[in-house]
mmCIF file with all atom_site columns, C-alpha atoms in Angstrom:
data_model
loop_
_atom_site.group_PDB
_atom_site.id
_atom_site.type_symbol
_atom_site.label_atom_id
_atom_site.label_alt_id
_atom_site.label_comp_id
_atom_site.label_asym_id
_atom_site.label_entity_id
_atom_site.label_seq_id
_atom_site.pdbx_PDB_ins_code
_atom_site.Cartn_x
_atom_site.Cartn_y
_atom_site.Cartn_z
_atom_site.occupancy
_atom_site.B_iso_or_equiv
_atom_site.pdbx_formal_charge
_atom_site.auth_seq_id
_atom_site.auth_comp_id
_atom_site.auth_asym_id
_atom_site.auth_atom_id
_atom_site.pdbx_PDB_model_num
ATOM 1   C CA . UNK A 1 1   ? -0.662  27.171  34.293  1.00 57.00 ? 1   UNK A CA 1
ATOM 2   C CA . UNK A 1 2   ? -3.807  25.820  33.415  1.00 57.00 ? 2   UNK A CA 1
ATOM 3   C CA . UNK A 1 3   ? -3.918  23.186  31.296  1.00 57.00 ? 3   UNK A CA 1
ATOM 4   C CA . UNK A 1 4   ? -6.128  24.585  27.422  1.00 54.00 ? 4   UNK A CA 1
ATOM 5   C CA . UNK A 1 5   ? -9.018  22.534  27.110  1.00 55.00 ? 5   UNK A CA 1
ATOM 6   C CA . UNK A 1 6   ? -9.735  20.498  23.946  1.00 52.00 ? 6   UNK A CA 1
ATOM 7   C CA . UNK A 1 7   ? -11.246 22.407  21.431  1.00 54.00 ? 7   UNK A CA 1
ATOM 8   C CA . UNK A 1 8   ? -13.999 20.948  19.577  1.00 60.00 ? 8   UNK A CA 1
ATOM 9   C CA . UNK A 1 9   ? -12.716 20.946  16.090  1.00 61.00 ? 9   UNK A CA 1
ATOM 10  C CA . UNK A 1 10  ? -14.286 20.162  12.407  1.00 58.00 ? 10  UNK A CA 1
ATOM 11  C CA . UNK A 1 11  ? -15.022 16.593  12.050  1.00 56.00 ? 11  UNK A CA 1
ATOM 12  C CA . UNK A 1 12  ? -12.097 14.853  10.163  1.00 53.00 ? 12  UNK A CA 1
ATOM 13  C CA . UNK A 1 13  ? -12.631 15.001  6.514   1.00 55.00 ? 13  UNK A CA 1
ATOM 14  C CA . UNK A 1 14  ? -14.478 11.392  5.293   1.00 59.00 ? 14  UNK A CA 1
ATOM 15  C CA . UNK A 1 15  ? -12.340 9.006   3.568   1.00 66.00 ? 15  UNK A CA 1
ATOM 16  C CA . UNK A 1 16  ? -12.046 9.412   -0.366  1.00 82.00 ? 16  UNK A CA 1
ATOM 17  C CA . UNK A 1 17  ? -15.320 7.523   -1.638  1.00 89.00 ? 17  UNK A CA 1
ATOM 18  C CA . UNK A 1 18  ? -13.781 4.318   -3.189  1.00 90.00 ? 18  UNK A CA 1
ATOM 19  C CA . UNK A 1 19  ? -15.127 3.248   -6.655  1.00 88.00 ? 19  UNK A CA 1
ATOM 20  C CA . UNK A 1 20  ? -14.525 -0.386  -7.931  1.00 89.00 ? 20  UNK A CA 1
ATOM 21  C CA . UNK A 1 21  ? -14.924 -1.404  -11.542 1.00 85.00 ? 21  UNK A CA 1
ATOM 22  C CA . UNK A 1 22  ? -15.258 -4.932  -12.039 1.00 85.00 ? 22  UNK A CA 1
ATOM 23  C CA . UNK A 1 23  ? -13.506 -6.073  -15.318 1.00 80.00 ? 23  UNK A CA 1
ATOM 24  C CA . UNK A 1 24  ? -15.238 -8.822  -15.818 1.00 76.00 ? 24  UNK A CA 1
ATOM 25  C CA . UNK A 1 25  ? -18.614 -6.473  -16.376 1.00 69.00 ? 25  UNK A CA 1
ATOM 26  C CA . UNK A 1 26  ? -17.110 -4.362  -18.622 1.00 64.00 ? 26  UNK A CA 1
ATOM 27  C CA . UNK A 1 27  ? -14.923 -6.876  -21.182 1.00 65.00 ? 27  UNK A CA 1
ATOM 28  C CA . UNK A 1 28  ? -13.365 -5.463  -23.610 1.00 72.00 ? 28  UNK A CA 1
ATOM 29  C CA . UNK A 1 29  ? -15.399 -4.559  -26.745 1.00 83.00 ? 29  UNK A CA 1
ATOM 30  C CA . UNK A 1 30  ? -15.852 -0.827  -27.995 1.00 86.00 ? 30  UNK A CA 1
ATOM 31  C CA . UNK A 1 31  ? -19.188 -0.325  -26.812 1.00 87.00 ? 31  UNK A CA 1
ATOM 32  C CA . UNK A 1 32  ? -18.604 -1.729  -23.128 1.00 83.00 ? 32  UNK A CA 1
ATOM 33  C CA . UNK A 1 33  ? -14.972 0.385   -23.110 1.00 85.00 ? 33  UNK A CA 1
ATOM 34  C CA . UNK A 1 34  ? -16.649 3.318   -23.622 1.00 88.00 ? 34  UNK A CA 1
ATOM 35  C CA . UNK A 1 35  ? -19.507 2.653   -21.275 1.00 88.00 ? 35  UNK A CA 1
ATOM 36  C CA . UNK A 1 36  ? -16.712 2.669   -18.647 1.00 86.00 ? 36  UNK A CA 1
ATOM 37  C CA . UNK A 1 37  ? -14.714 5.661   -19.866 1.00 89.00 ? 37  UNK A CA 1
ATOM 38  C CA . UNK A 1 38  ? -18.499 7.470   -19.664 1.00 91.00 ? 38  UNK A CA 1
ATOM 39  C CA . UNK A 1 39  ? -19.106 6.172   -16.427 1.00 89.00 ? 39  UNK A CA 1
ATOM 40  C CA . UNK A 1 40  ? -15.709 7.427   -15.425 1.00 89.00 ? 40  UNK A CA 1
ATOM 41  C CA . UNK A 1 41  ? -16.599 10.619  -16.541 1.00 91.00 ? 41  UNK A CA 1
ATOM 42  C CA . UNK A 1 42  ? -19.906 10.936  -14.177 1.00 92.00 ? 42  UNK A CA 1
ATOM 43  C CA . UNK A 1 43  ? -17.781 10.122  -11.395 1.00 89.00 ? 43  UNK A CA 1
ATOM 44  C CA . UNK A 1 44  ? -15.608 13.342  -12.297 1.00 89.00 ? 44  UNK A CA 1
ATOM 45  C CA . UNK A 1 45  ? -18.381 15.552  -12.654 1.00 90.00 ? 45  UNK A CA 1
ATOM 46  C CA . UNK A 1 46  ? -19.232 14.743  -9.647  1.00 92.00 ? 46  UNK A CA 1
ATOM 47  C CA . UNK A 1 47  ? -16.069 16.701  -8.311  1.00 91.00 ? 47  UNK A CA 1
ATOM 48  C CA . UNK A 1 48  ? -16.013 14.596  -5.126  1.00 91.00 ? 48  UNK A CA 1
ATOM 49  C CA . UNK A 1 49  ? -12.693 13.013  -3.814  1.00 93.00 ? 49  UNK A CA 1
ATOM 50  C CA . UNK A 1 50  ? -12.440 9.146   -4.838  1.00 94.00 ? 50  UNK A CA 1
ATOM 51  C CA . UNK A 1 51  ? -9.853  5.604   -4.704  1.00 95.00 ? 51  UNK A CA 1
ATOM 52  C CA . UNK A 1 52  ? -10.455 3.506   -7.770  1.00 94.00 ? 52  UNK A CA 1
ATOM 53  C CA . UNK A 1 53  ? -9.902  0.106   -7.786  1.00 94.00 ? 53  UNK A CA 1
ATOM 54  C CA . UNK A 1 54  ? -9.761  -2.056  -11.293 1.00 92.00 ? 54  UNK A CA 1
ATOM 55  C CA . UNK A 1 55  ? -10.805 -5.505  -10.537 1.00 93.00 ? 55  UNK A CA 1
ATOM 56  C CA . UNK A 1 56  ? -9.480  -7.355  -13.749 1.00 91.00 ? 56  UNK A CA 1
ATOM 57  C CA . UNK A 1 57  ? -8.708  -10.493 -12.486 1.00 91.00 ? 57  UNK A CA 1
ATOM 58  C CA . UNK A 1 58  ? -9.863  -13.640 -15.043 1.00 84.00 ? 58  UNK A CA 1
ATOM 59  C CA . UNK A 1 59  ? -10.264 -10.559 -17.434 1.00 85.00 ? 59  UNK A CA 1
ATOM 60  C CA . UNK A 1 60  ? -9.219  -11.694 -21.511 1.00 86.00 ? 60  UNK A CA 1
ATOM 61  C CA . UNK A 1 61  ? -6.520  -9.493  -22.301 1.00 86.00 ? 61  UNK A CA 1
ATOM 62  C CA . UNK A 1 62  ? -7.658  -6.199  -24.337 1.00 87.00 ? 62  UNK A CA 1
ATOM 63  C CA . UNK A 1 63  ? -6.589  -5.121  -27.646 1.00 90.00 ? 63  UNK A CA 1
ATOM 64  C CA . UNK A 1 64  ? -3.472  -2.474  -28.155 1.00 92.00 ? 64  UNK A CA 1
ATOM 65  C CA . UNK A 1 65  ? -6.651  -0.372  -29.908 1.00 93.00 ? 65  UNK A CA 1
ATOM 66  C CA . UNK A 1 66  ? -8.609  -0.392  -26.576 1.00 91.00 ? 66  UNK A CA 1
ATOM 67  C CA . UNK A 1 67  ? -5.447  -0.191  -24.509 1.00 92.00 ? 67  UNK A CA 1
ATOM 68  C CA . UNK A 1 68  ? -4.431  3.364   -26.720 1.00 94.00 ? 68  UNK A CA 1
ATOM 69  C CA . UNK A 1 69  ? -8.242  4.413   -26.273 1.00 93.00 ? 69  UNK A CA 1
ATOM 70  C CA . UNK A 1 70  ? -7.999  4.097   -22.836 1.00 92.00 ? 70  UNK A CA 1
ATOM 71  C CA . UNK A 1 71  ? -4.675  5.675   -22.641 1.00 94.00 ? 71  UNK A CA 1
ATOM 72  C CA . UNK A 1 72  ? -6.029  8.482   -24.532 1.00 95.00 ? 72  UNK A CA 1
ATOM 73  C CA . UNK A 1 73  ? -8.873  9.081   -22.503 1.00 94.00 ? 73  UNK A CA 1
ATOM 74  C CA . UNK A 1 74  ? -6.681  9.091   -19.829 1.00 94.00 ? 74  UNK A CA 1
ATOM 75  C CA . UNK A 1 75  ? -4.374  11.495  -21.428 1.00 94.00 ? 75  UNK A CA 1
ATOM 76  C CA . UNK A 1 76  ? -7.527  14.152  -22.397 1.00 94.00 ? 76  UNK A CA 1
ATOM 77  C CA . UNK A 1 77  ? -9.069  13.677  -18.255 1.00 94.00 ? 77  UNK A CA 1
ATOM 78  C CA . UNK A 1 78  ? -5.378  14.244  -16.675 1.00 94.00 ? 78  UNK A CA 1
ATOM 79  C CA . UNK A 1 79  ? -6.700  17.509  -15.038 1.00 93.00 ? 79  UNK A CA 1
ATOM 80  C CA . UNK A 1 80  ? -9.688  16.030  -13.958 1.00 92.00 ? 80  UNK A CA 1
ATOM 81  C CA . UNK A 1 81  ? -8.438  12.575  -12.720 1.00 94.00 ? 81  UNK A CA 1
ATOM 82  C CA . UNK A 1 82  ? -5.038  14.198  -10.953 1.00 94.00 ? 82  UNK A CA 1
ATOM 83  C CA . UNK A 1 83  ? -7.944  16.127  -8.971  1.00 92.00 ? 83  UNK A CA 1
ATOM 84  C CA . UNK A 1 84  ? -9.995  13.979  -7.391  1.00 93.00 ? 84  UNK A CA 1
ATOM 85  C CA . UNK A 1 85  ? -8.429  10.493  -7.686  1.00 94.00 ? 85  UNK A CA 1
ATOM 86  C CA . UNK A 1 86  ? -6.745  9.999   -4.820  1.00 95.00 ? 86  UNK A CA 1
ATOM 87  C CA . UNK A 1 87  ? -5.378  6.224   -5.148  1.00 96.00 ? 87  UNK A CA 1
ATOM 88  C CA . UNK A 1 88  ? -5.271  3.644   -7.698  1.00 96.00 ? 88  UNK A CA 1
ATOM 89  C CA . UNK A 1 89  ? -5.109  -0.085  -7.413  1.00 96.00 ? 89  UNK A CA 1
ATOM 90  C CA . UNK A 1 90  ? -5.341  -2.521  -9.916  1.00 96.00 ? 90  UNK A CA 1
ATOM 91  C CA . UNK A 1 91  ? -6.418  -6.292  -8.712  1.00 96.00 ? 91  UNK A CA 1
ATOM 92  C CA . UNK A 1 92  ? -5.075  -9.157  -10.986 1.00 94.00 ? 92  UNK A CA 1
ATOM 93  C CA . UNK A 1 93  ? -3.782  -12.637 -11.194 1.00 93.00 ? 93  UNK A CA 1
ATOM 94  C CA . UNK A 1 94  ? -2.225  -13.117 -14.912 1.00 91.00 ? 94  UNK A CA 1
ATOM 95  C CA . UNK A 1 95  ? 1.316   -12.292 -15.835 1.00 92.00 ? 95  UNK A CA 1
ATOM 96  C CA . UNK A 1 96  ? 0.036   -11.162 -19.048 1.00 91.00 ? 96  UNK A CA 1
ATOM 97  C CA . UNK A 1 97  ? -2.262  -8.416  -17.382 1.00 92.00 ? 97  UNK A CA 1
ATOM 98  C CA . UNK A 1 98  ? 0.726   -7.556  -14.672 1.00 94.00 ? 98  UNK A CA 1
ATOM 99  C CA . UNK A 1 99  ? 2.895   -6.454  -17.605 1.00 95.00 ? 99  UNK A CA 1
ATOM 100 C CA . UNK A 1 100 ? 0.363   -4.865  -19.061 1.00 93.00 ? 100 UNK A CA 1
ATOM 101 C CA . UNK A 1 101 ? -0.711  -2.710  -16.037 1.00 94.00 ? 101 UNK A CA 1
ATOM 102 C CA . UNK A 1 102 ? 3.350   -1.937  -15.909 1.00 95.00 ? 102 UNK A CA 1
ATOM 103 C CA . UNK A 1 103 ? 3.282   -0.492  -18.874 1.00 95.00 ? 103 UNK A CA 1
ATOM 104 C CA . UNK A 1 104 ? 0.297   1.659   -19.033 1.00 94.00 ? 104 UNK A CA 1
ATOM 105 C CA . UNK A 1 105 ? 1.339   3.002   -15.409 1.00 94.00 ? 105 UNK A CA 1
ATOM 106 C CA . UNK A 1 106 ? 4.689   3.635   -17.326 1.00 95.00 ? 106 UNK A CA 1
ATOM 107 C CA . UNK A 1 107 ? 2.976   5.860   -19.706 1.00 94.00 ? 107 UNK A CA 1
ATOM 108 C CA . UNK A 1 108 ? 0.450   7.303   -17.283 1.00 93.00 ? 108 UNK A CA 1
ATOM 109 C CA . UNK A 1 109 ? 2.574   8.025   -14.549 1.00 94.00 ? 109 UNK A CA 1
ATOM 110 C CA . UNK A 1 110 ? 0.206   8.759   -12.271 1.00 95.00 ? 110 UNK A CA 1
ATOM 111 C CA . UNK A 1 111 ? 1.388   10.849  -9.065  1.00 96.00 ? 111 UNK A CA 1
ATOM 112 C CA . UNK A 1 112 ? -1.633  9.339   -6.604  1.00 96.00 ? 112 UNK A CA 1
ATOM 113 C CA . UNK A 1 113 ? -0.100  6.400   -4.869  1.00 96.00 ? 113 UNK A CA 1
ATOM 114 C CA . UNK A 1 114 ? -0.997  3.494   -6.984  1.00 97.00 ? 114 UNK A CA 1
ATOM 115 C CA . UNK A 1 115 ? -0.152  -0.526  -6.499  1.00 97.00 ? 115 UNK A CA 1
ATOM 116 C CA . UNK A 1 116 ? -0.856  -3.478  -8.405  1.00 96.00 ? 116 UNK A CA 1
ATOM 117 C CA . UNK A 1 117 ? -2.456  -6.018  -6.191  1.00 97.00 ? 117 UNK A CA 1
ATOM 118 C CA . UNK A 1 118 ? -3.488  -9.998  -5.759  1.00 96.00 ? 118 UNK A CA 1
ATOM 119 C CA . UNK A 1 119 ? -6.572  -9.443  -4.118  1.00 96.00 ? 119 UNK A CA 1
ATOM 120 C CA . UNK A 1 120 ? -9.131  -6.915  -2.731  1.00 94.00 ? 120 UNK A CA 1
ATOM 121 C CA . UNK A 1 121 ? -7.822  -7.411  0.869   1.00 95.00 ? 121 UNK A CA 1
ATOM 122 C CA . UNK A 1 122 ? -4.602  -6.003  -0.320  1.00 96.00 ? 122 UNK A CA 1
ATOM 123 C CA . UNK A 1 123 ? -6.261  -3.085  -2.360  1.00 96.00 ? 123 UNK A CA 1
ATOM 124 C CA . UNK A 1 124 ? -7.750  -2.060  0.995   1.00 93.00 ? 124 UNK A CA 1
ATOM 125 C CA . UNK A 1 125 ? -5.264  -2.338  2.666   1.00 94.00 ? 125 UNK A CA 1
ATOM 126 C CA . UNK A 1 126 ? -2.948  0.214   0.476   1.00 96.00 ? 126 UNK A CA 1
ATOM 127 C CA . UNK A 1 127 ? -5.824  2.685   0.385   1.00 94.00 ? 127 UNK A CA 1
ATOM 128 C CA . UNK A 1 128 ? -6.371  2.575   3.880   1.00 92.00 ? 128 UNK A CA 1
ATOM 129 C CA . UNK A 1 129 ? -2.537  3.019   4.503   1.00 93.00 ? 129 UNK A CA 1
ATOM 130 C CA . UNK A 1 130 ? -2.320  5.643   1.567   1.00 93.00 ? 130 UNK A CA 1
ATOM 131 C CA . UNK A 1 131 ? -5.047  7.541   1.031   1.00 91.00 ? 131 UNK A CA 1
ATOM 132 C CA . UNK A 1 132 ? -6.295  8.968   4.180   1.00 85.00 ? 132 UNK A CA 1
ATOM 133 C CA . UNK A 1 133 ? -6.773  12.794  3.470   1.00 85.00 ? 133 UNK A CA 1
ATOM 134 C CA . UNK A 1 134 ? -8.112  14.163  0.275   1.00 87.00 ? 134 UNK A CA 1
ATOM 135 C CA . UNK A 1 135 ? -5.421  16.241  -1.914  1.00 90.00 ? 135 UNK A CA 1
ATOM 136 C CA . UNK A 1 136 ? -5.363  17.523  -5.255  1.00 91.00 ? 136 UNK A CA 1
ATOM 137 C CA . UNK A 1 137 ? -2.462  15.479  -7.158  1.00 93.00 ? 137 UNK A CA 1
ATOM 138 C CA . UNK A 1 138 ? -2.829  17.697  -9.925  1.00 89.00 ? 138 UNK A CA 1
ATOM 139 C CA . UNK A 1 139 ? -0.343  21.164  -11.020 1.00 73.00 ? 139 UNK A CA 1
ATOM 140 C CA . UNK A 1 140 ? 2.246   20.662  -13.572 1.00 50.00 ? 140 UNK A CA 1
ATOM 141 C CA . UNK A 1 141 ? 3.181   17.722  -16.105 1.00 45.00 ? 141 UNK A CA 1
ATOM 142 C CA . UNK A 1 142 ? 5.175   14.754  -15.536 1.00 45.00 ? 142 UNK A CA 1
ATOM 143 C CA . UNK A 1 143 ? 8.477   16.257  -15.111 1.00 42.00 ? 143 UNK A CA 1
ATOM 144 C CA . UNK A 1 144 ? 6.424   18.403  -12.028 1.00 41.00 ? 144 UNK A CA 1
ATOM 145 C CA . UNK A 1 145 ? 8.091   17.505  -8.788  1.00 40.00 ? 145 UNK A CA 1
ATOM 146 C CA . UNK A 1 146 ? 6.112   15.549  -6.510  1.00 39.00 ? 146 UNK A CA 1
ATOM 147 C CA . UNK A 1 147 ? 4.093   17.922  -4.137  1.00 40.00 ? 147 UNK A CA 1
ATOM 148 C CA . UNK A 1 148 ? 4.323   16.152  -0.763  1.00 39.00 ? 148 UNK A CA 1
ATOM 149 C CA . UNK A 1 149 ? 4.589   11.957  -0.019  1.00 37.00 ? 149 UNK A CA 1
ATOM 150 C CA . UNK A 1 150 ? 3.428   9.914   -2.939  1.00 37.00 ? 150 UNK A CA 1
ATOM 151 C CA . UNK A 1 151 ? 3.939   6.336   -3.291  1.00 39.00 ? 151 UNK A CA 1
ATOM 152 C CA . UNK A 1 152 ? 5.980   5.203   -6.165  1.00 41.00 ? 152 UNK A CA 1
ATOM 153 C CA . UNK A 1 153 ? 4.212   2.176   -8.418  1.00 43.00 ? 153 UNK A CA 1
ATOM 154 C CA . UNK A 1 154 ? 4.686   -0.680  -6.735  1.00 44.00 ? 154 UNK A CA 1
ATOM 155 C CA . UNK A 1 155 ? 5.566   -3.538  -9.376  1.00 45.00 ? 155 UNK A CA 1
ATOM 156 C CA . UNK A 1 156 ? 3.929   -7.010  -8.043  1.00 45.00 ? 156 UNK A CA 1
ATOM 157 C CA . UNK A 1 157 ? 4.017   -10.396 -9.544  1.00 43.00 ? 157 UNK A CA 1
ATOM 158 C CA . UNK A 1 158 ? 0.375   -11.783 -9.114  1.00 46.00 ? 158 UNK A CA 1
ATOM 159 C CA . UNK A 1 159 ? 2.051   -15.396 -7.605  1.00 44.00 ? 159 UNK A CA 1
ATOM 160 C CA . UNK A 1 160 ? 2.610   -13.700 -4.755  1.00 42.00 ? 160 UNK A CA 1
ATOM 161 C CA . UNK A 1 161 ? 6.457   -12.849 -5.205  1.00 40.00 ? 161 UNK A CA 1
ATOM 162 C CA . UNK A 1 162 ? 6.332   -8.934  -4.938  1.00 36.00 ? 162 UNK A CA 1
#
């Protein structure tokens, strides 16, 4: 028979908008923590799909205080961030930080794929591979089976070992 002809279809959905945060702007004391957590906030409103990427490379460690503040915030935006993030990276080069990063993606367990990277080529590179089409991660707690393919936290060692 004849043979269909292409159909025009929608343009492909854009890529999730990718946000970096550079720790070394924000530090670590109260005021510039929650100037980030607020600033995280806008991008939520915004209600637009997004990759993050946290750039804390040659970042001084933060205090278990601004660690549970963060954790909390985290913990309060759950709806909101399982929504519209769509990937999560987290750039760094100290052992200290890696374990750190372990554990709060321990407690978080975020469902968007999320890795813990050496550089920003490498953060691309897992967004690009990961988070093609927008999808809500959100709909149930932690114990919620995993809708669809989702990468599991990938544990790195910022030498280069993975």
């Amino acid at each position: 028979g004849p043979h269909p002809r292409p159909r025009l279809g929608r343009p492909a959905p854009p890529l999730p908008q990718r946000i970096r945060v550079d720790g070394r702007k924000v530090g670590f004391s109260d005021e510039s923590l929650r100037d980030a957590l607020a600033a995280m906030e806008e991008i939520m409103e915004r209600r637009v799909p997004v990759t993050v990427t946290y750039d804390v490379r040659n970042v001084p460690t933060p205090s278990m205080k601004h660690v549970r503040e963060g954790l909390k915030w985290a913990g309060e935006h759950k709806e909101l961030l399982d929504e519209y993030i769509q990937g999560i990276t987290v750039i760094l080069n100290s052992w200290v930080l890696t374990k750190l990063a372990n554990f709060v993606l321990s407690v978080l367990k975020p469902p968007q794929p999320t890795k813990i990277c050496r550089d920003e080529a490498e953060a691309i590179a897992f967004l690009w591979a990961k988070c093609q089409t927008a999808r809500s991660w959100g709909g149930g707690g932690k114990d919620a089976p995993r809708r669809g393919k989702t990468a599991s936290t990938v544990r790195a060692s910022p030498e280069g070992g993975v």
